[in-house]
Short mmCIF file of C-alpha atoms and ligand atoms in Angstrom, two decimals:
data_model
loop_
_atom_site.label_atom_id
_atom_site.label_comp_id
_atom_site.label_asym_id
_atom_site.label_seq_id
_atom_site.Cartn_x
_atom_site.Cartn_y
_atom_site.Cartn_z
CA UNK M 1 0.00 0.00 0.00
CA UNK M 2 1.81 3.49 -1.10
CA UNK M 3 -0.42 6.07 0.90
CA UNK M 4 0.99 8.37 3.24
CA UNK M 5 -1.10 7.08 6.02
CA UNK M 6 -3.08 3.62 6.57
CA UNK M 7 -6.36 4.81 7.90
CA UNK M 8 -7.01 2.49 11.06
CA UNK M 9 -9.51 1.26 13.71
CA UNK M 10 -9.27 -0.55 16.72
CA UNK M 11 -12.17 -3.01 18.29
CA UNK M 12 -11.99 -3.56 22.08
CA UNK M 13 -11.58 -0.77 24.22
CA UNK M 14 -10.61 -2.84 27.74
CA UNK M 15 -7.81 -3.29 29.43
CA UNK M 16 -4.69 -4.31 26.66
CA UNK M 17 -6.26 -2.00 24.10
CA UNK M 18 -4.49 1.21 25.96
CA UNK M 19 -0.60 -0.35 25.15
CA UNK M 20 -2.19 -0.85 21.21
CA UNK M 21 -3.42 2.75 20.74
CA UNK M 22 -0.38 4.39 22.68
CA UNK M 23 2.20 2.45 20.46
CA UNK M 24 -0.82 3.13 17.07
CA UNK M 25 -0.18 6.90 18.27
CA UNK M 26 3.82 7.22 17.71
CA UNK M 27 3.63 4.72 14.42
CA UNK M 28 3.85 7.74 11.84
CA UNK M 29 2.39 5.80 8.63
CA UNK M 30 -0.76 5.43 10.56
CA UNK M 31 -4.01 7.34 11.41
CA UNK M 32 -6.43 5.61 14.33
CA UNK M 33 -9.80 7.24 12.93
CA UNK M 34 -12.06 5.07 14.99
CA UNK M 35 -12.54 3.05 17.91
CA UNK M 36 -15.44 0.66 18.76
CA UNK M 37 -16.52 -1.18 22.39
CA UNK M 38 -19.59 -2.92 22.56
CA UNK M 39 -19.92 -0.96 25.70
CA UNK M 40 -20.70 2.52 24.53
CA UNK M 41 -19.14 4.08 28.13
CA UNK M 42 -15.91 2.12 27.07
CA UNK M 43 -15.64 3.08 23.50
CA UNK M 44 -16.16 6.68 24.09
CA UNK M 45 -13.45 7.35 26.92
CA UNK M 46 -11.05 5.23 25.05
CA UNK M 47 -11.87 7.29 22.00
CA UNK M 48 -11.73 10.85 24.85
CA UNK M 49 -7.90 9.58 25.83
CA UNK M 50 -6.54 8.40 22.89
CA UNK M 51 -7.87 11.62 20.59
CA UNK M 52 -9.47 9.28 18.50
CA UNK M 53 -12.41 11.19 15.86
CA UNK M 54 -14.90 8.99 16.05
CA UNK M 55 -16.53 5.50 18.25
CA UNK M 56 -19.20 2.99 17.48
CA UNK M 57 -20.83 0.19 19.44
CA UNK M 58 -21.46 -1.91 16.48
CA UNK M 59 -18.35 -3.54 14.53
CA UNK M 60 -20.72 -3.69 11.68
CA UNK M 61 -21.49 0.01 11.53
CA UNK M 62 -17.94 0.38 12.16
CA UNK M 63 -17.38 -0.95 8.78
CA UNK M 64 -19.94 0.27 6.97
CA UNK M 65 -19.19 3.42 7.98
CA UNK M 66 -15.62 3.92 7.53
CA UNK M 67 -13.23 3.46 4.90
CA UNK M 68 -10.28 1.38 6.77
CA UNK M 69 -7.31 0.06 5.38
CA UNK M 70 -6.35 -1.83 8.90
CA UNK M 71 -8.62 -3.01 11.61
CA UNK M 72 -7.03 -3.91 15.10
CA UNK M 73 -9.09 -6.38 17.01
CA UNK M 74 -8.07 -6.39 20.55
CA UNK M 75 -11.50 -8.22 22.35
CA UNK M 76 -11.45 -11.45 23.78
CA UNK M 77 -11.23 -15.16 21.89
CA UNK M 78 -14.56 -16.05 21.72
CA UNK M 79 -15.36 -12.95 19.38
CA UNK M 80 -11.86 -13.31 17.34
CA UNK M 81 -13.51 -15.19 14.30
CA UNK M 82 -16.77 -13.31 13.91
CA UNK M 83 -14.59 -10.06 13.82
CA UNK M 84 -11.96 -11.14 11.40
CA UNK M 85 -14.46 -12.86 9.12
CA UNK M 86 -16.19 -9.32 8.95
CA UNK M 87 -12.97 -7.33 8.52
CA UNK M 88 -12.30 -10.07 5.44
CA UNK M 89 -15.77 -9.50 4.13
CA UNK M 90 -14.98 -5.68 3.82
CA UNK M 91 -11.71 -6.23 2.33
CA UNK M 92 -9.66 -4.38 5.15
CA UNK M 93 -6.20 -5.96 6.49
CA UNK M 94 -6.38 -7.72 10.17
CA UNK M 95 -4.62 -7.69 13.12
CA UNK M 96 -6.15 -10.30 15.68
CA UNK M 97 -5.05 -10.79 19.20
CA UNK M 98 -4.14 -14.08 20.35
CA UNK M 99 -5.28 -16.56 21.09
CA UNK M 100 -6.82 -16.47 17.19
CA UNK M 101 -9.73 -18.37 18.34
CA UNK M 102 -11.10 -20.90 20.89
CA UNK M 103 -10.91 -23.45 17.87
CA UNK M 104 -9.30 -25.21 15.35
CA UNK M 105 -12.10 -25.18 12.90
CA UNK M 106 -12.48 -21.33 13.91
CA UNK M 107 -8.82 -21.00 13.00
CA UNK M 108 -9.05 -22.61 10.03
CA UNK M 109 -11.62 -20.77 8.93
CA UNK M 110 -10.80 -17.67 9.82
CA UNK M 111 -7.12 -18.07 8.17
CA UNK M 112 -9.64 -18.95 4.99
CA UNK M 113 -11.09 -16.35 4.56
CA UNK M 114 -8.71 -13.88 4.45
CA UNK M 115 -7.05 -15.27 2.21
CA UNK M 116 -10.06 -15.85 -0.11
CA UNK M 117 -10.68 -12.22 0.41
CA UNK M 118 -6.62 -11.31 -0.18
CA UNK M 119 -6.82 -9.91 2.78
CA UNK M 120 -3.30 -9.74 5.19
CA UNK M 121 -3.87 -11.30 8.49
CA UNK M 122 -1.50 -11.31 11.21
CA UNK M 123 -2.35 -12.67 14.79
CA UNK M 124 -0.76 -10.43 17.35
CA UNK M 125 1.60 -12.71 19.21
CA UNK M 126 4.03 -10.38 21.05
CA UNK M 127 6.00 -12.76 23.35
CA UNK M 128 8.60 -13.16 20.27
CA UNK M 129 8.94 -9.19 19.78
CA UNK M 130 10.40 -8.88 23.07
CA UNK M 131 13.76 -7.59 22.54
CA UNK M 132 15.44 -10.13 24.44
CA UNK M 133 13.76 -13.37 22.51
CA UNK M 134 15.31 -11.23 19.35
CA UNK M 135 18.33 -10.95 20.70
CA UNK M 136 18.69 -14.66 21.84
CA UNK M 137 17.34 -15.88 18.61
CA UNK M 138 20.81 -13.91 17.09
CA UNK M 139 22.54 -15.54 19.93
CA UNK M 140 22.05 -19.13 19.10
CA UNK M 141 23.81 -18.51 15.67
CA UNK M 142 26.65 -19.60 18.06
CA UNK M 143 25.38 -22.72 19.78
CA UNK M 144 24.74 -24.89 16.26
CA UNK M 145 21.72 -26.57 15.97
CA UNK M 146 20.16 -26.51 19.05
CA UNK M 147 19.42 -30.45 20.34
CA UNK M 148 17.41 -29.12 23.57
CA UNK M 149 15.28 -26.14 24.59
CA UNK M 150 13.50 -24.86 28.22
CA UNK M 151 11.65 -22.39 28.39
CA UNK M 152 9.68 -21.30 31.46
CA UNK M 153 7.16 -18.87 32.96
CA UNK M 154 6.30 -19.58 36.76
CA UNK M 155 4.56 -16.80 38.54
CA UNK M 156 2.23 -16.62 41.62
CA UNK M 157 0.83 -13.27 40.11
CA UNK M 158 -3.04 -12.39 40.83
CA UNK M 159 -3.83 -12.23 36.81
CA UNK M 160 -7.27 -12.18 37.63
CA UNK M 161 -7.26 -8.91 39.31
CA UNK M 162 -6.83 -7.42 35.84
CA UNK M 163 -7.78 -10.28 33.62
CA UNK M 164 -10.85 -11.42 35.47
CA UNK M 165 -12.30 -13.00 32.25
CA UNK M 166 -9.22 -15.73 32.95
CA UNK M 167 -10.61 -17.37 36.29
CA UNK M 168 -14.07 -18.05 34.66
CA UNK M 169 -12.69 -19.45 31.08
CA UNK M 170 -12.82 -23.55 30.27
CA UNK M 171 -9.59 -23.67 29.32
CA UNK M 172 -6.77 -21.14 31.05
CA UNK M 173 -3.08 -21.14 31.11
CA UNK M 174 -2.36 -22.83 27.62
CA UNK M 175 -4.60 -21.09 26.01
CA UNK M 176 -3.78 -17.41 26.97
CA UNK M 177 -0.26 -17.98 27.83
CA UNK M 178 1.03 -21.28 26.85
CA UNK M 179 0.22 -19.79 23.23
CA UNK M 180 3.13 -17.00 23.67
CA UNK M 181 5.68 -20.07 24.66
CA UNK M 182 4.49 -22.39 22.35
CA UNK M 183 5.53 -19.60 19.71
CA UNK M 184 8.69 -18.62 21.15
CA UNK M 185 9.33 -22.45 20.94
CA UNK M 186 8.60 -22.30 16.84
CA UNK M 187 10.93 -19.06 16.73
CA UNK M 188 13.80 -20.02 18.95
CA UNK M 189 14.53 -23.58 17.42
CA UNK M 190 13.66 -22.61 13.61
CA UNK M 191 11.62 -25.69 13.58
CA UNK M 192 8.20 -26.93 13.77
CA UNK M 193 7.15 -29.68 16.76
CA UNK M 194 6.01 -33.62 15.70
CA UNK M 195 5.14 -35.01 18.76
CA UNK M 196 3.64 -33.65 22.40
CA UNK M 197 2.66 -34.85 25.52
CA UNK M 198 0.78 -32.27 28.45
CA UNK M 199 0.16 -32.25 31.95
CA UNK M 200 -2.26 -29.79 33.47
CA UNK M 201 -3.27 -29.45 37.06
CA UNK M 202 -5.27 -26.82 38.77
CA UNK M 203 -4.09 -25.48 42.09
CA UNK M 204 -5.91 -22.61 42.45
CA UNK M 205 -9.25 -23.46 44.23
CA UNK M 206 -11.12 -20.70 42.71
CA UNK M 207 -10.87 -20.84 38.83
CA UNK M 208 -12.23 -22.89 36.53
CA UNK M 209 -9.67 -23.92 33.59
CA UNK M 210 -6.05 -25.33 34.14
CA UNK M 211 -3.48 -23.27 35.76
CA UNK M 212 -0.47 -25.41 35.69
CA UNK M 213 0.49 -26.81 32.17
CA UNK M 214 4.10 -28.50 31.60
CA UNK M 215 4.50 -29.29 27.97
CA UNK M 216 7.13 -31.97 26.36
CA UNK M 217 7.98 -31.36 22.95
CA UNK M 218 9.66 -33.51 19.85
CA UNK M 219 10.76 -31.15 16.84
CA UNK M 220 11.06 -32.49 13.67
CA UNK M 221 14.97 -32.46 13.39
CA UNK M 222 14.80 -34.50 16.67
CA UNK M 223 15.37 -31.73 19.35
CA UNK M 224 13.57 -31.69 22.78
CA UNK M 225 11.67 -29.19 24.29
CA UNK M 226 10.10 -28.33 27.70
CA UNK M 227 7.58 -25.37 28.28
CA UNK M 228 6.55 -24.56 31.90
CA UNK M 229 3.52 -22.46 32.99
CA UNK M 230 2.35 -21.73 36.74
CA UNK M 231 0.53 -19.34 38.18
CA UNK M 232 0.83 -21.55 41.19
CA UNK M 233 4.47 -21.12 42.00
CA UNK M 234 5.85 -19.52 44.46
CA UNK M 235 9.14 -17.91 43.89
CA UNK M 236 12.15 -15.89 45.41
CA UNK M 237 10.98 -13.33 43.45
CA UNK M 238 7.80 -12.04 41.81
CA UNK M 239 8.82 -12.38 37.62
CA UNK M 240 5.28 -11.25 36.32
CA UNK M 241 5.61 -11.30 33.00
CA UNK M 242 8.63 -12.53 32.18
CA UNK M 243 9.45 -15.74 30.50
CA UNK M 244 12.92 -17.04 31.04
CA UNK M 245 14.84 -19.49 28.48
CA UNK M 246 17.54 -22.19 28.43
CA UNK M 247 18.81 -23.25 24.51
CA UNK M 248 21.36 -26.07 24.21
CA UNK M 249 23.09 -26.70 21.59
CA UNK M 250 26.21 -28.61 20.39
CA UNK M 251 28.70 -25.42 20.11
CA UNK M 252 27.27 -23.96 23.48
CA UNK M 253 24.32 -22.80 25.38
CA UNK M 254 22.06 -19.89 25.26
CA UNK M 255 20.22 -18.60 28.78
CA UNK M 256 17.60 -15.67 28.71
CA UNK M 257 17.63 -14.63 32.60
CA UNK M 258 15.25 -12.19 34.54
CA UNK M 259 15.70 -8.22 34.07
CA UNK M 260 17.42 -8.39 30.36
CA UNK M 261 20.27 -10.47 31.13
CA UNK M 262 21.69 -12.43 28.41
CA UNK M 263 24.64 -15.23 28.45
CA UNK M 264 26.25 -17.13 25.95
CA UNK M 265 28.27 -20.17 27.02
CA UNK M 266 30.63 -21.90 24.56
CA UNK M 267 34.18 -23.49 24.62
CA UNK M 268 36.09 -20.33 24.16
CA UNK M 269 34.33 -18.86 26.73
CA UNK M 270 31.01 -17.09 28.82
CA UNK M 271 29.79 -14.06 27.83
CA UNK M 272 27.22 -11.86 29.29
CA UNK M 273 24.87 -8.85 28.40
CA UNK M 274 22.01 -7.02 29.66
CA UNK M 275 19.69 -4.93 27.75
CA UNK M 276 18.48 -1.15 28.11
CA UNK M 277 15.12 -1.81 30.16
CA UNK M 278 12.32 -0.62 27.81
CA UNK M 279 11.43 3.02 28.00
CA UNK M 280 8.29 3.87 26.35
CA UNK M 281 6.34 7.47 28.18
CA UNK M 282 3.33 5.01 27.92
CA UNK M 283 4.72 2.01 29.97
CA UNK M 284 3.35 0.47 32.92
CA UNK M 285 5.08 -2.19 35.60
CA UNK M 286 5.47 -4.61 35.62
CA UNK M 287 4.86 -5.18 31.72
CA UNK M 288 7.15 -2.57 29.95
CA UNK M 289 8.58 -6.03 27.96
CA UNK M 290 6.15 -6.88 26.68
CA UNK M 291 4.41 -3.22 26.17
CA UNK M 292 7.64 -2.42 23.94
CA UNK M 293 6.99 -5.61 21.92
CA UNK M 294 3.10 -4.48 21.23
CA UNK M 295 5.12 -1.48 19.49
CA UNK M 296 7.44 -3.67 17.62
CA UNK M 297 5.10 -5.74 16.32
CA UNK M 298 2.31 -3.38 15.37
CA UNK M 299 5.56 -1.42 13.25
CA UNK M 300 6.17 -5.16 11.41
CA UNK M 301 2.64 -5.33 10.56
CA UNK M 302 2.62 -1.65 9.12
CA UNK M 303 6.37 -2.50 7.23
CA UNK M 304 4.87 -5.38 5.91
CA UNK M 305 2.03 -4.14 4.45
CA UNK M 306 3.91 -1.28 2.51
CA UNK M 307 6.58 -3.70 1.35
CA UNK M 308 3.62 -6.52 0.35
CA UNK M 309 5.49 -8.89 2.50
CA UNK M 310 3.76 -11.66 4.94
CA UNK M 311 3.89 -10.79 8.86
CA UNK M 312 5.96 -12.97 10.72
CA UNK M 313 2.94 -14.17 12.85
CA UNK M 314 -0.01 -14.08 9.59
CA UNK M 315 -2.56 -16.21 10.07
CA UNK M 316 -1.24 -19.21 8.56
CA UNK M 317 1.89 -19.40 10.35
CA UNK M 318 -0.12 -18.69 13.42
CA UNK M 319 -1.84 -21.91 13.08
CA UNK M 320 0.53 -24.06 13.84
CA UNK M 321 1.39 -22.28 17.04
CA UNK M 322 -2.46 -22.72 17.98
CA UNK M 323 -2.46 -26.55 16.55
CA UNK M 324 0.07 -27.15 19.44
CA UNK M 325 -2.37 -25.60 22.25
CA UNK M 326 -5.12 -27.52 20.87
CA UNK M 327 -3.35 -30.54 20.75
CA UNK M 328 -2.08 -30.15 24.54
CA UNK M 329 -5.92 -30.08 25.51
CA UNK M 330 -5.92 -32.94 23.82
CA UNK M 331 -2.72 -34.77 25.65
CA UNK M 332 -3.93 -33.73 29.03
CA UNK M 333 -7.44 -34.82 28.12
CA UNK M 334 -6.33 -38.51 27.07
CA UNK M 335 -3.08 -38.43 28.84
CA UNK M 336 -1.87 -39.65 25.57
CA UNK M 337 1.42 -38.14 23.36
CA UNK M 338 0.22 -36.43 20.24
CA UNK M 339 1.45 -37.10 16.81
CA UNK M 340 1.40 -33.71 14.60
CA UNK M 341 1.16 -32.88 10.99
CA UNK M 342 3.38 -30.22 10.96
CA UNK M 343 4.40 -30.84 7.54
CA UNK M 344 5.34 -28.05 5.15
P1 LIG Z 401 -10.99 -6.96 28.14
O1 LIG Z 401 -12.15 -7.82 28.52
O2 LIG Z 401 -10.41 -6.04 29.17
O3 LIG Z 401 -11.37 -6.06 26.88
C1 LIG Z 401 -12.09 -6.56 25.78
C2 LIG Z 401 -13.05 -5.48 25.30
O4 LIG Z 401 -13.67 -5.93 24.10
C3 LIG Z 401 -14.18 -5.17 26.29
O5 LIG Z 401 -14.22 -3.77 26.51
C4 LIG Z 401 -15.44 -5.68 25.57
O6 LIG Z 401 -16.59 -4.89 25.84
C5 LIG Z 401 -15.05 -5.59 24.11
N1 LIG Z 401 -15.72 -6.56 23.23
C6 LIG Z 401 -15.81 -7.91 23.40
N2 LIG Z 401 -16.46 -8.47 22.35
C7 LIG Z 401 -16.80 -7.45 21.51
C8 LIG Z 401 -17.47 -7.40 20.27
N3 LIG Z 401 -17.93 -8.51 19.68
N4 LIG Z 401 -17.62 -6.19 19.69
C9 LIG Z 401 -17.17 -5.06 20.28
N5 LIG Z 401 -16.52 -5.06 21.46
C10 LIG Z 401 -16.34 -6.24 22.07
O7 LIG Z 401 -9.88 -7.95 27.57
P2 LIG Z 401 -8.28 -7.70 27.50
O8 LIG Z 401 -7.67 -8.19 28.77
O9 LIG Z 401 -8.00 -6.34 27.03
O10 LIG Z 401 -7.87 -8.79 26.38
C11 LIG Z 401 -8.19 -8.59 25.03
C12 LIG Z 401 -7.35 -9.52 24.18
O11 LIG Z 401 -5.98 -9.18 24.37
C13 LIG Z 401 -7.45 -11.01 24.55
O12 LIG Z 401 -7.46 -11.77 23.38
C14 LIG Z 401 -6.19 -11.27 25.38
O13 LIG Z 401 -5.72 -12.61 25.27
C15 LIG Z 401 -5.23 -10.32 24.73
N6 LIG Z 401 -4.12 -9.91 25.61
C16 LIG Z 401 -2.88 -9.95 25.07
C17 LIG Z 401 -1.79 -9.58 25.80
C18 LIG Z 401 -0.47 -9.61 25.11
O14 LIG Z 401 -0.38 -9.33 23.94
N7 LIG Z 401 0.63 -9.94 25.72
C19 LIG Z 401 -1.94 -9.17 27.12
C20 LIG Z 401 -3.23 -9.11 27.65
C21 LIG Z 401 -4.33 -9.48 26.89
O1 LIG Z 402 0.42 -11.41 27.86
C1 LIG Z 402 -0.68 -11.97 27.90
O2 LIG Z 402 -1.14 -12.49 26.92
C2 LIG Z 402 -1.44 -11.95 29.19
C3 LIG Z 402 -0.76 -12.61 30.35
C4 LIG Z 402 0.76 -12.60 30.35
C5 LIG Z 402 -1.26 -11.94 31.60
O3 LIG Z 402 -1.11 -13.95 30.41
O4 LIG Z 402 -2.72 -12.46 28.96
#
């Protein structure tokens, strides 16, 4: 697309949509026209704050009435597909939180029909944005191809307080985070998964869904891989929200510690950096990781589009990620492994 600015609306005015429309605000090659909540109170404060024109209450009228070149859906799961199939159906380009959808036939469907509409569609999946998963994805350049990988978020962290939605869902921790690891695995080992086994348990005595998951992991080249995810652990200290990484590999090892710290262990040596923490005028503890990476990734989308290439995360690519969370259900569920078709 060659115009000077991509004319853009957001759906979902709760509580992630602020770190979208602060980071929309300082992306130069776009314009947020309009916002929409299905809660009229919501839509038009967001709309007061962020200096946005114009709000609806209807994603419909939204449409109908504006002429969008991006739409930003930021709600929760269970509307994902309904809202992307209508952004498809009026020909405007899609950016979907994750998870894409409580479903793989949703998934499927939605990935469909944008692209029977030639439409781009990119799920927003952050966790790989953070500067320090880029960083240590450069980093295990040095370590060969890597035969193991850890990765790990344990937190005792009241995520209800500000997620409340998350207590009440089916289906909890692999879903809404186990996604973000589960795609960190994908972009850390440069490889796609055949076979997985799960193990959920539920400690805490007042949700609903799963809120321990620990994931094993076959890739296809033959690597192993462990994901961990608590909100049940208590630990020395509080990491809320960061995930922490061990990559093995036959020329060394790659760690991702807390607070930006990087090392890189091989036989000539140990080496160790930290990163800059974040420092957005927006940001918010203890997030400003991942509140950077909702910047970094809403930029890709916007390079993309001008350069007509395919998002890192589009919607096809995405599946895969969301065939693994579907397919741990389906391990913890049977207590079975799970063979995948991950095949290219
Ligand atoms: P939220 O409940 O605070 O906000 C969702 C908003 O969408 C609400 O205001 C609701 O009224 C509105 N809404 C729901 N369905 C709608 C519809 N059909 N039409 C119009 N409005 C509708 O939820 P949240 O915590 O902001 O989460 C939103 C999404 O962001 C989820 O998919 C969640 O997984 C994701 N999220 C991602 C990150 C991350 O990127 N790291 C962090 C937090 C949340
Ligand atoms: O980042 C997220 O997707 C959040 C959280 C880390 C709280 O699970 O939903």
């Amino acid at each position: 697309i060659e115009k000077d600015r991509l004319r853009l609306a957001l759906i979902g005015c709760g509580y992630f949509a602020r770190y979208h429309a602060a980071a929309w605000r300082v992306i130069p090659q776009v314009e947020l026209v309009a916002v929409c909540d299905r809660a009229p109170e919501r839509a038009q404060a967001f709309a007061e704050q962020f200096d946005v024109p114009r709000y609806y209450t209807n994603p419909e009228a939204l449409f109908r009435a504006e002429r969008l070149d991006i739409v930003d859906i930021v709600t929760t799961p269970e509307s994902h597909r309904e809202l992307v199939e209508l952004a498809a159906r009026y020909g405007v380009h899609v950016i979907c939180q994750k998870p894409m959808a409580l479903s793989e036939a949703d998934c499927v469907a939605m990935v469909e029909s944008c692209e029977r509409a030639g439409v781009s569609f990119m799920v927003h999946e952050n966790f790989r944005w953070q500067r320090i998963f880029r960083r240590a994805r450069t980093l295990t350049e040095a370590i060969g191809e890597p035969f193991f990988l850890r990765l790990w978020f344990r937190s005792h962290y009241d995520v209800f307080a500000r997620q409340p939605y998350l207590a009440t869902a089916e289906r909890f921790i692999i879903l809404d985070l186990g996604v973000h690891l589960l795609d960190l695995a994908r972009f850390l080992m440069r490889d796609e998964f055949s076979t997985l086994y799960c193990i959920t348990q539920r400690v805490h005595p007042q949700i609903r869904g799963e809120d321990v998951a620990t994931i094993l992991l076959r890739s296809r080249r033959g690597a192993a891989a462990s994901i961990e995810l608590s909100y049940a652990s208590f630990a020395p200290r509080e990491l809320f929200p960061q995930t922490l990484a061990l990559i093995e590999g036959p020329l060394g090892t790659v760690l991702v510690e807390a607070d930006g710290l990087l090392r890189l262990i091989t036989s000539s040596g140990h080496t160790e950096e930290r990163l800059a923490p974040p420092s957005l005028p927006w940001q918010e503890p203890p997030g400003e990781w991942i509140q950077e990476a909702v910047l970094a990734i809403q930029q890709h989308f916007v390079d993309c589009l001008r350069r007509g290439l395919m998002p890192e995360t589009h919607g096809r690519d995405n599946l895969r990620t969301m065939q693994l969370v579907f397919a741990a259900y389906r391990s913890a569920d049977t207590t079975s492994s799970i063979a995948l078709d991950q095949s290219e």
